[in-house]
Coordinates of C-alpha atoms in Angstrom, one line a residue:
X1 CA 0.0 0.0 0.0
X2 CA 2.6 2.4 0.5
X3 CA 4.3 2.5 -3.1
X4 CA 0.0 3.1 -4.6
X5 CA 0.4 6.1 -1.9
X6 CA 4.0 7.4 -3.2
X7 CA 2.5 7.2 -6.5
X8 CA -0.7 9.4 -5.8
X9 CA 1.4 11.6 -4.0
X10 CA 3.9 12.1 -6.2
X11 CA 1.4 13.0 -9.3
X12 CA -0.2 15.7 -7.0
X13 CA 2.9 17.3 -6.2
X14 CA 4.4 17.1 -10.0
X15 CA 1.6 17.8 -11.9
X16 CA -1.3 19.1 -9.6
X17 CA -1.7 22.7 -10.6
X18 CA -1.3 21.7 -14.5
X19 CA -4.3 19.0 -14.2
X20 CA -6.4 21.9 -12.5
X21 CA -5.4 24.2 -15.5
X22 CA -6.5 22.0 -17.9
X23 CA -9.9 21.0 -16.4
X24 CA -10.3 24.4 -16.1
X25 CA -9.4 24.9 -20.4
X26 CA -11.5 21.9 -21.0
X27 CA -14.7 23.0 -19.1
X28 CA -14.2 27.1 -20.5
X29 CA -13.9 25.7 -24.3
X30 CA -16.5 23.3 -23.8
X31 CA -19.1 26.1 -22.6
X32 CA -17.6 28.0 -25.3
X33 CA -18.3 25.7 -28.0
X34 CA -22.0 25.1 -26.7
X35 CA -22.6 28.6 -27.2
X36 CA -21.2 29.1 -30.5
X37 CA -22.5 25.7 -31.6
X38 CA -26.4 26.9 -30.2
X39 CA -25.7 30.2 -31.9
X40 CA -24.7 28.5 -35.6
X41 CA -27.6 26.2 -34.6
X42 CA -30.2 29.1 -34.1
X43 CA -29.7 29.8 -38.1
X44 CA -29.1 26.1 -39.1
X45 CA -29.6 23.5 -37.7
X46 CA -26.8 21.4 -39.4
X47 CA -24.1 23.8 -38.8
X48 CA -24.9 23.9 -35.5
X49 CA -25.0 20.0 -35.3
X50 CA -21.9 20.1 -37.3
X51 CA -19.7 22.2 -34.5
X52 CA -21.5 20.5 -31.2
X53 CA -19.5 17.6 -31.2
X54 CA -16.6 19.7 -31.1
X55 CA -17.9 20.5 -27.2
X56 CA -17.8 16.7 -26.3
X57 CA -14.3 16.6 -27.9
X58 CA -12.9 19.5 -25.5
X59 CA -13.4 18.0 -22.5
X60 CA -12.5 14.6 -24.3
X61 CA -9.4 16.1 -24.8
X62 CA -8.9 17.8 -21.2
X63 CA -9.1 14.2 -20.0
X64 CA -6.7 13.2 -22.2
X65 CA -4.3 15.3 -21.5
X66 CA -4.6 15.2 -18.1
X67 CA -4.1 11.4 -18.1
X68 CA -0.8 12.1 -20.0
X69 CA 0.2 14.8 -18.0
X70 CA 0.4 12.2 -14.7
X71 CA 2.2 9.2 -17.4
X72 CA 5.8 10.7 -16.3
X73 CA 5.4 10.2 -12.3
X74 CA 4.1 6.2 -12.8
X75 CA 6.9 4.0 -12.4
X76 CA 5.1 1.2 -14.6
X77 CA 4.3 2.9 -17.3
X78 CA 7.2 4.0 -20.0
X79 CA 7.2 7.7 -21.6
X80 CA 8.1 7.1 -25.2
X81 CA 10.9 9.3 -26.4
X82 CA 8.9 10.8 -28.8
X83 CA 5.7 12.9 -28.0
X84 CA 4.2 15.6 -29.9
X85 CA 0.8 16.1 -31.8
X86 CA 0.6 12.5 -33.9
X87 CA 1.1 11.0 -30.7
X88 CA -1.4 13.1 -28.8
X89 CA -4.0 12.2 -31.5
X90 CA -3.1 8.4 -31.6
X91 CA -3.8 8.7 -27.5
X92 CA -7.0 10.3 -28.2
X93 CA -8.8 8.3 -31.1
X94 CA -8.7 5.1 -29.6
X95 CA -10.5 7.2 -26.2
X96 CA -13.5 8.4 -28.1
X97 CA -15.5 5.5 -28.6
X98 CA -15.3 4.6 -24.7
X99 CA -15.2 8.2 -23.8
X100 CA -18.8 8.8 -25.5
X101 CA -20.2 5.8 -24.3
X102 CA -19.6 6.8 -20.9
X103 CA -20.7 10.3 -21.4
X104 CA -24.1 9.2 -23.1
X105 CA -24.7 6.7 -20.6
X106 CA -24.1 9.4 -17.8
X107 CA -26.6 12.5 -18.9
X108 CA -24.2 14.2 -20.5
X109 CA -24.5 14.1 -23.9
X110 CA -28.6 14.7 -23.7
X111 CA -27.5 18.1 -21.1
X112 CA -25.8 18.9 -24.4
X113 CA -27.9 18.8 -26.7
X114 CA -30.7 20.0 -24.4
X115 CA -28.3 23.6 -23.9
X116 CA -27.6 23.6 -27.7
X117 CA -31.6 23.3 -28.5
X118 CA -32.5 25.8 -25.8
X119 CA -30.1 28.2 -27.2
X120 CA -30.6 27.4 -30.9
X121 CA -34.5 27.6 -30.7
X122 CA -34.8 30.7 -28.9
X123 CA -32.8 32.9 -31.6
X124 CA -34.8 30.8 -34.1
X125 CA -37.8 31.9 -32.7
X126 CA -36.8 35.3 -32.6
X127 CA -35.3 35.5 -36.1
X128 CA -38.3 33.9 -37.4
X129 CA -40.7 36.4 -35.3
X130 CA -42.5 33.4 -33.5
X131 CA -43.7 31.9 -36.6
X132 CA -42.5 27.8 -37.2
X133 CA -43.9 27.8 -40.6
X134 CA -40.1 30.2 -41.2
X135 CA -38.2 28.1 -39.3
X136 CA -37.2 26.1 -41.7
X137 CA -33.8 24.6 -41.3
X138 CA -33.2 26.0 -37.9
X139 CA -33.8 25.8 -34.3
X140 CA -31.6 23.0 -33.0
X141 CA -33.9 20.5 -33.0
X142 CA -32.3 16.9 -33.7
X143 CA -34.3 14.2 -34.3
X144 CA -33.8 10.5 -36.0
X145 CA -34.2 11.5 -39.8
X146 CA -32.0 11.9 -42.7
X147 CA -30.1 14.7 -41.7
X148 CA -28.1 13.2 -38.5
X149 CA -28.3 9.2 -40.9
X150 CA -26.3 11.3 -43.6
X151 CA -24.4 12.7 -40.9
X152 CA -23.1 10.1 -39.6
X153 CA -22.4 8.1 -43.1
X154 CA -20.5 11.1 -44.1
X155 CA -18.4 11.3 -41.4
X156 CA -17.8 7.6 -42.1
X157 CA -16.3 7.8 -45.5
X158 CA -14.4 10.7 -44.8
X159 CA -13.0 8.4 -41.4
X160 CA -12.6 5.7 -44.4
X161 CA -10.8 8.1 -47.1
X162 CA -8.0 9.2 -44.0
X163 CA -7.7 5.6 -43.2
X164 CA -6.7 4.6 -47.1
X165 CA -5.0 7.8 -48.1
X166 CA -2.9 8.2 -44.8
X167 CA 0.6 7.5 -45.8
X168 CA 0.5 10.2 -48.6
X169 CA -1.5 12.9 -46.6
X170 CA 0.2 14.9 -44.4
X171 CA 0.5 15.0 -40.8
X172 CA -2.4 17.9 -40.3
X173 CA -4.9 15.8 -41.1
X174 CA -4.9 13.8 -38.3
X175 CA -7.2 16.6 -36.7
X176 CA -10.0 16.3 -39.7
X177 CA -9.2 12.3 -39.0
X178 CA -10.4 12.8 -35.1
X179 CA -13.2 15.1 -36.0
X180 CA -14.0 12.4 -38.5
X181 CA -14.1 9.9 -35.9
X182 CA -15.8 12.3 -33.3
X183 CA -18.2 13.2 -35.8
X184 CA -20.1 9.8 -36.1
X185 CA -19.3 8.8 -32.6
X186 CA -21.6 11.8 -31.5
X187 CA -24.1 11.0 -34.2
X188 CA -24.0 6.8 -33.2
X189 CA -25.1 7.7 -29.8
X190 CA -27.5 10.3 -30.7
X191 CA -29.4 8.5 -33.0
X192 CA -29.0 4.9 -30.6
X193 CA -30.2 7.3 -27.5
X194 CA -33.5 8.7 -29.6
X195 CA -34.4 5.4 -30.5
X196 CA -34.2 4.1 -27.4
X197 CA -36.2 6.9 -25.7
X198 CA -38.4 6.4 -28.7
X199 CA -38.9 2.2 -28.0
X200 CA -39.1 3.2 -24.1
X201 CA -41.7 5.8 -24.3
X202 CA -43.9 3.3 -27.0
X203 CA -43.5 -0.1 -24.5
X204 CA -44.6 2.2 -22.1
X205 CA -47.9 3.6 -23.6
X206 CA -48.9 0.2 -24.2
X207 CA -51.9 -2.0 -22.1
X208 CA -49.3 -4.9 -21.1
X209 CA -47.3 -2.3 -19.4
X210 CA -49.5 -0.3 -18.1
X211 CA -51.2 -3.5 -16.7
X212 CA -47.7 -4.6 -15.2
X213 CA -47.6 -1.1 -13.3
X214 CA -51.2 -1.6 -11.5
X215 CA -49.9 -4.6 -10.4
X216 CA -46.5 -3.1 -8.8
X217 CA -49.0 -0.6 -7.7
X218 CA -51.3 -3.0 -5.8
X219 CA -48.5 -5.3 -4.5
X220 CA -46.8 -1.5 -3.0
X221 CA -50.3 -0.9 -1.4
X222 CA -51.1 -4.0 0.0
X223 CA -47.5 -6.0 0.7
X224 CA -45.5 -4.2 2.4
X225 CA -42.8 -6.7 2.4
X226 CA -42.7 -7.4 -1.4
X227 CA -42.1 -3.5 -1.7
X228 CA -39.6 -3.4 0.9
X229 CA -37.6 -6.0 -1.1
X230 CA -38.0 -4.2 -4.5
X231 CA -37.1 -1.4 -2.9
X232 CA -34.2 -2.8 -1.5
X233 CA -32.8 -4.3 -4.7
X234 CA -33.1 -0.8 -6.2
X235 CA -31.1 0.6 -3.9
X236 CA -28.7 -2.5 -4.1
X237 CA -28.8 -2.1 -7.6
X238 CA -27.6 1.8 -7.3
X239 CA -25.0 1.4 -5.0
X240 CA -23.7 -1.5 -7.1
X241 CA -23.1 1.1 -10.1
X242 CA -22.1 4.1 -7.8
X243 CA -19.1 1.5 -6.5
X244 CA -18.0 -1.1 -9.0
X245 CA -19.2 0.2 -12.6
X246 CA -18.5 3.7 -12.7
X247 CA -14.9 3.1 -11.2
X248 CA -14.3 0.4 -13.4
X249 CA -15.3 1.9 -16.6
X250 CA -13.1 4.9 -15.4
X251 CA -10.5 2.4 -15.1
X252 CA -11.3 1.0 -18.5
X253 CA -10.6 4.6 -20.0
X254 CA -7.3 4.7 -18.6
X255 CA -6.5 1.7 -19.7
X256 CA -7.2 2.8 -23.6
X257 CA -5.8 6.2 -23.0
X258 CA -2.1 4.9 -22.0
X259 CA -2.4 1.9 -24.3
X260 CA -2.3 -1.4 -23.2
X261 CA -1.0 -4.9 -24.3
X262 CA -2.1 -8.4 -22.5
X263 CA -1.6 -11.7 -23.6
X264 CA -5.1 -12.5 -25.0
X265 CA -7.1 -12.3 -28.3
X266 CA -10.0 -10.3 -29.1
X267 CA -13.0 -12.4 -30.1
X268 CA -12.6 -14.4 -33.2
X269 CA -15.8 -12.8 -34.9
X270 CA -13.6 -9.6 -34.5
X271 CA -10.6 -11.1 -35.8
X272 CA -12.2 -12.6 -38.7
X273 CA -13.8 -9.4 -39.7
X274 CA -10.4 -7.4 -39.3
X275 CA -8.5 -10.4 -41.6
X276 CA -11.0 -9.7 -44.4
X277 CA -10.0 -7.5 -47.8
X278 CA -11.3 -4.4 -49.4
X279 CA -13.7 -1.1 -48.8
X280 CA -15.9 -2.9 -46.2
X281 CA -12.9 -4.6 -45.0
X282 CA -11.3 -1.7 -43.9
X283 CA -14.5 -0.1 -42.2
X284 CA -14.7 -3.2 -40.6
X285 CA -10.5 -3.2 -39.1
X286 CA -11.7 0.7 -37.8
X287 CA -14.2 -1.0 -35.9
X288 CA -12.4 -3.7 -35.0
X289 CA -9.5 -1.8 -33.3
X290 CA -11.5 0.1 -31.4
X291 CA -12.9 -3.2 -29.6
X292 CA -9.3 -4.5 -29.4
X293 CA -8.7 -1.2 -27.5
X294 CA -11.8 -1.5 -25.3
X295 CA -11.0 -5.3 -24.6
X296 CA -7.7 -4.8 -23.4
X297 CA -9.3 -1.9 -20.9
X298 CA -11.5 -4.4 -20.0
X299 CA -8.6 -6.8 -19.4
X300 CA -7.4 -3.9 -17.0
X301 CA -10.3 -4.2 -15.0
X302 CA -10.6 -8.1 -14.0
X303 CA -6.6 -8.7 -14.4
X304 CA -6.1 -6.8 -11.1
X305 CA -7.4 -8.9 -8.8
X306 CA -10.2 -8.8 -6.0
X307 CA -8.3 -6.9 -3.5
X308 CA -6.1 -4.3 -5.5
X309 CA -9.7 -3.6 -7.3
X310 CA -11.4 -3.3 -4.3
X311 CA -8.7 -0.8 -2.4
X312 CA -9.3 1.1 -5.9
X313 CA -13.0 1.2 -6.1
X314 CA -13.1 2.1 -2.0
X315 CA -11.0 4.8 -2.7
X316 CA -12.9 5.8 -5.6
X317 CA -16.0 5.8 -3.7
X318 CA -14.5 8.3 -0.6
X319 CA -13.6 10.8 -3.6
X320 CA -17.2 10.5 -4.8
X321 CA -18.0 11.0 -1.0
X322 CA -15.4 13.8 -0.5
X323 CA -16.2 15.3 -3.9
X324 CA -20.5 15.2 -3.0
X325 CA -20.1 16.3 0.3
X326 CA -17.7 19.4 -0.5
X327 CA -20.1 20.3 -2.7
X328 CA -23.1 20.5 -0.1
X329 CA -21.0 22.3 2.4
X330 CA -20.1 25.1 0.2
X331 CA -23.5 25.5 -0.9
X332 CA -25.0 25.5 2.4
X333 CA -21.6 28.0 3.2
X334 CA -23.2 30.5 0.9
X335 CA -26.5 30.5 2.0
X336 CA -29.9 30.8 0.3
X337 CA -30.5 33.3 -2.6
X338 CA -32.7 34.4 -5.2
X339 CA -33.1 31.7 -8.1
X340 CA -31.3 34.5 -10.6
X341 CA -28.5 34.4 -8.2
X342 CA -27.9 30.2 -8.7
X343 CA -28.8 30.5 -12.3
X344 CA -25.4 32.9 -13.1
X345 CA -23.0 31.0 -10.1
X346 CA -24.5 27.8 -9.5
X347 CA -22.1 26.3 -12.9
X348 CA -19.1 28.2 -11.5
X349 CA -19.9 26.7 -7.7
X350 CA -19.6 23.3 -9.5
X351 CA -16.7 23.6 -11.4
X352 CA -14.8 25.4 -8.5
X353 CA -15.4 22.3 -6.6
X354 CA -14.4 20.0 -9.7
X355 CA -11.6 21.7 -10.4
X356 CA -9.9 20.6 -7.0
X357 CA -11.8 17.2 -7.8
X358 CA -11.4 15.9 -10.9
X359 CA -7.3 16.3 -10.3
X360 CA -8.0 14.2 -7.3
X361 CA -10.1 11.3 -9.1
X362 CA -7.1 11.0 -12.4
X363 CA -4.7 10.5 -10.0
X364 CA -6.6 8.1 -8.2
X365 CA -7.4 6.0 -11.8
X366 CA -4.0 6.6 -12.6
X367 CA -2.6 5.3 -9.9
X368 CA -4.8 2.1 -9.8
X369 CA -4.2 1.5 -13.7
X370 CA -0.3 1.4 -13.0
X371 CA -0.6 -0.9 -10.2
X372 CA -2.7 -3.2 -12.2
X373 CA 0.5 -2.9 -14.4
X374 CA 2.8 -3.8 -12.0
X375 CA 1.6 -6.8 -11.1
X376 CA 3.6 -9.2 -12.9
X377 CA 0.5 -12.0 -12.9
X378 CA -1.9 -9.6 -14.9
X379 CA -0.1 -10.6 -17.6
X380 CA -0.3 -6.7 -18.7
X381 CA 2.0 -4.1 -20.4
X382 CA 1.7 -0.6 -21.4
X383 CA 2.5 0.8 -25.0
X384 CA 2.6 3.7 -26.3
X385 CA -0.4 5.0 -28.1
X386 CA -1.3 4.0 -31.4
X387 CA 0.2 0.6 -31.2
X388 CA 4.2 1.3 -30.7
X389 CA 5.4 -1.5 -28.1
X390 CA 6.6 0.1 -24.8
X391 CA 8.1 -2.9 -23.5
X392 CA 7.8 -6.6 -24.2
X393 CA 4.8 -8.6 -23.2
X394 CA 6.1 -12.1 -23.6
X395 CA 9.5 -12.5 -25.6
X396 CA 9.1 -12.7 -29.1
X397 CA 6.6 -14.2 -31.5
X398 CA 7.2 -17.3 -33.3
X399 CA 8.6 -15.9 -36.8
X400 CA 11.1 -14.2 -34.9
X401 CA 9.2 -10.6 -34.8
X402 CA 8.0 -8.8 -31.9
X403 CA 4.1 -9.0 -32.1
X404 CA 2.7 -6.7 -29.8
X405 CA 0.3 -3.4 -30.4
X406 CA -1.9 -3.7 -34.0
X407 CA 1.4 -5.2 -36.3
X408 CA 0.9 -8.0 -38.4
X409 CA 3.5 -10.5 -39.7
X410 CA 4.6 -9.7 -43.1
X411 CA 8.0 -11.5 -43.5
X412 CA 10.8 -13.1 -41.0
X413 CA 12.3 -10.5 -39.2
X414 CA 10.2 -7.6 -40.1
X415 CA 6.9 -6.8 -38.8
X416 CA 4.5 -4.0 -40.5
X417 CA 2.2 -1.9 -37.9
X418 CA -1.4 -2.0 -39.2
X419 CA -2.5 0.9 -37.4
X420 CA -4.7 3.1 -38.7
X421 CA -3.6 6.5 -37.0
X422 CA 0.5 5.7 -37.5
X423 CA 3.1 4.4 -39.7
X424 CA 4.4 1.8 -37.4
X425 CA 7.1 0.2 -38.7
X426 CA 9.5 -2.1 -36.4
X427 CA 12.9 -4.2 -37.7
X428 CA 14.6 -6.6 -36.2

């Protein structure tokens, strides 16, 4: 236990005040981007969709960096020698897919698009003096159609035309490449979330479910103990998320953000799919690496063992503790006020206290990810992002090549990274 404790220490003191600063850049360009996103929105509604993804990206990108930023003070995990903005970028395209998922699944991504809607309709409104017949084209308003469906194709092939073209484009492009990529991310998850709001909201204006709820209804009225039990596995149910799955897909994040190796295969379905040839082919080895990234954050998860998880998810659940509590005692610090006043400082109350907070929980996941690491029977080991080895995982591969990241054999001795993102190339 003391070593995990030198280690959170030691990325507080190195790197504390720079993981505040960018939070703090993250959250400003993020609010920034809403604005200007609800504003373009207001006078078209596909420009507007066009630039909000951008706002999911910026705090994507805070996280990201702040992850990074701590890499230098964990003695597990190897700095490469090189680091600039192709490696930034390969850290961060492999993070969007898990990133989104876990800010859709959180309320994030519908307070969003809520914020850009509320903004976008009111100056459509406006513009439009009140009338929706002249709205036309404008007011925010997203819904499953063909406009976010050509979206999201489009932002497909373009992901597909960097993939093919990227050893004669130059470097640059690896930004419109992680737009790309954010692009129908945001539009996946929109369009998954409407439909399943839509098939929610349908299941529950039906007579079979309605039905159902009289008879929770009557068994709440009339057994007391069948209620008590429901109510009980609810709150089971809760506390089970609030202290295993949201540390543990935090975990998972980290794992993809600092790039990591282990000693087992992806499914075979996923294999199959990524050893296939041509157009579709190389949609489907996109795909495919961003599972191989996401299963060997999951391998970080269950490779560290009972206890070292368990120290990390207590921890994790005293920050969420600390962090909620801090929270209410500053609030009830400043005292009641008009609702005007919490409209214009409530969002600055709550990012003061995050600020101070989020530092806290990286360092926490950071710590816990390199300790999974350091455990030589996790089978684990860190690589650079993007697929550029680290360190060995088990000796070489049979043909004499080192065979770890996304390489592929292509003769004895030499071995040809397949990576989307970089030219990885590695001789013997």
């Amino acid at each position: 236990m003391p070593p995990l404790l030198r280690t959170f220490g030691r990325i507080l003191a190195r790197h504390g005040v720079l993981l505040v600063t960018w939070y703090l850049a993250g959250e400003a360009l993020h609010e920034l981007l809403v604005q200007i996103a609800g504003f373009v929105g207001g006078h078209t509604t596909l420009g507007g969709l066009l630039l909000l993804p951008l706002a999911v990206a910026a705090r994507l990108v805070s996280y990201v960096a702040m992850y990074l930023t701590v890499r230098p003070s964990l003695p597990h995990i190897l700095t490469p020698q090189r680091q600039g903005p192709r490696e930034f970028g390969a850290a961060i395209l492999p993070a969007i897919l898990p990133f989104f998922a876990f800010y859709a699944a959180w309320g994030m991504l519908t307070a969003d698009q809520i914020e850009f809607f509320n903004i976008a309709s009111v100056i459509a409104l406006n513009d439009s003096g009140f009338d929706l017949t002249q709205m036309r084209d404008r007011g925010g308003l997203v819904s499953v159609g063909v406009l976010p469906v050509a979206v999201l194709v489009i932002a497909l092939v373009a992901r597909f035309v960097f993939s093919r073209f990227r050893e004669s484009l130059p470097s640059w492009t690896l930004i419109l490449a992680a737009y790309a990529e954010v692009l129908w991310t945001f539009m996946l998850f929109t369009l998954v979330g409407q439909w399943w709001a839509g098939v929610v909201d349908w299941t529950a204006s039906r007579t079979g479910a309605q039905w159902l709820e009289g008879i929770g209804d009557w068994f709440a009225a009339n057994l007391v103990l069948v209620a008590g039990v429901w109510e009980a596995g609810t709150w089971a149910f809760g506390i089970l998320i609030a202290a295993v799955i949201v540390p543990a897909a935090w975990l998972l994040v980290a794992g993809v953000i600092y790039g990591t190796a282990f000693d087992g295969a992806v499914p075979r379905m996923l294999r199959t799919a990524a050893d296939s040839r041509g157009t579709t082919a190389i949609l489907a080895r996109t795909l495919t690496r961003r599972f191989e990234d996401l299963w060997a954050g999951v391998a970080v998860v269950w490779r560290g063992g009972p206890v070292l998880f368990g120290a990390y998810a207590l921890a994790y659940c005293l920050w969420a503790l600390a962090e909620r509590t801090g929270t209410r005692g500053l609030l009830q610090v400043i005292g009641g006020h008009e609702s005007e006043f919490w409209k214009a400082f409530l969002p600055l109350i709550l990012v003061a206290v995050a600020a101070v907070a989020e530092p806290l929980r990286v360092a926490i996941v950071a710590t816990a990810y390199d300790s999974v690491i350091g455990r030589p029977e996790a089978g684990l080991e860190s690589r650079a992002p993007g697929g550029h080895a680290v360190s060995r995982l088990h000796g070489e591969a049979e043909d004499g090549a080192i065979l770890v990241g996304h390489v592929e054999p292509e003769r004895t001795g030499r071995v040809v990274g397949d990576d989307e993102d970089r030219e990885d190339v590695v001789r013997r």
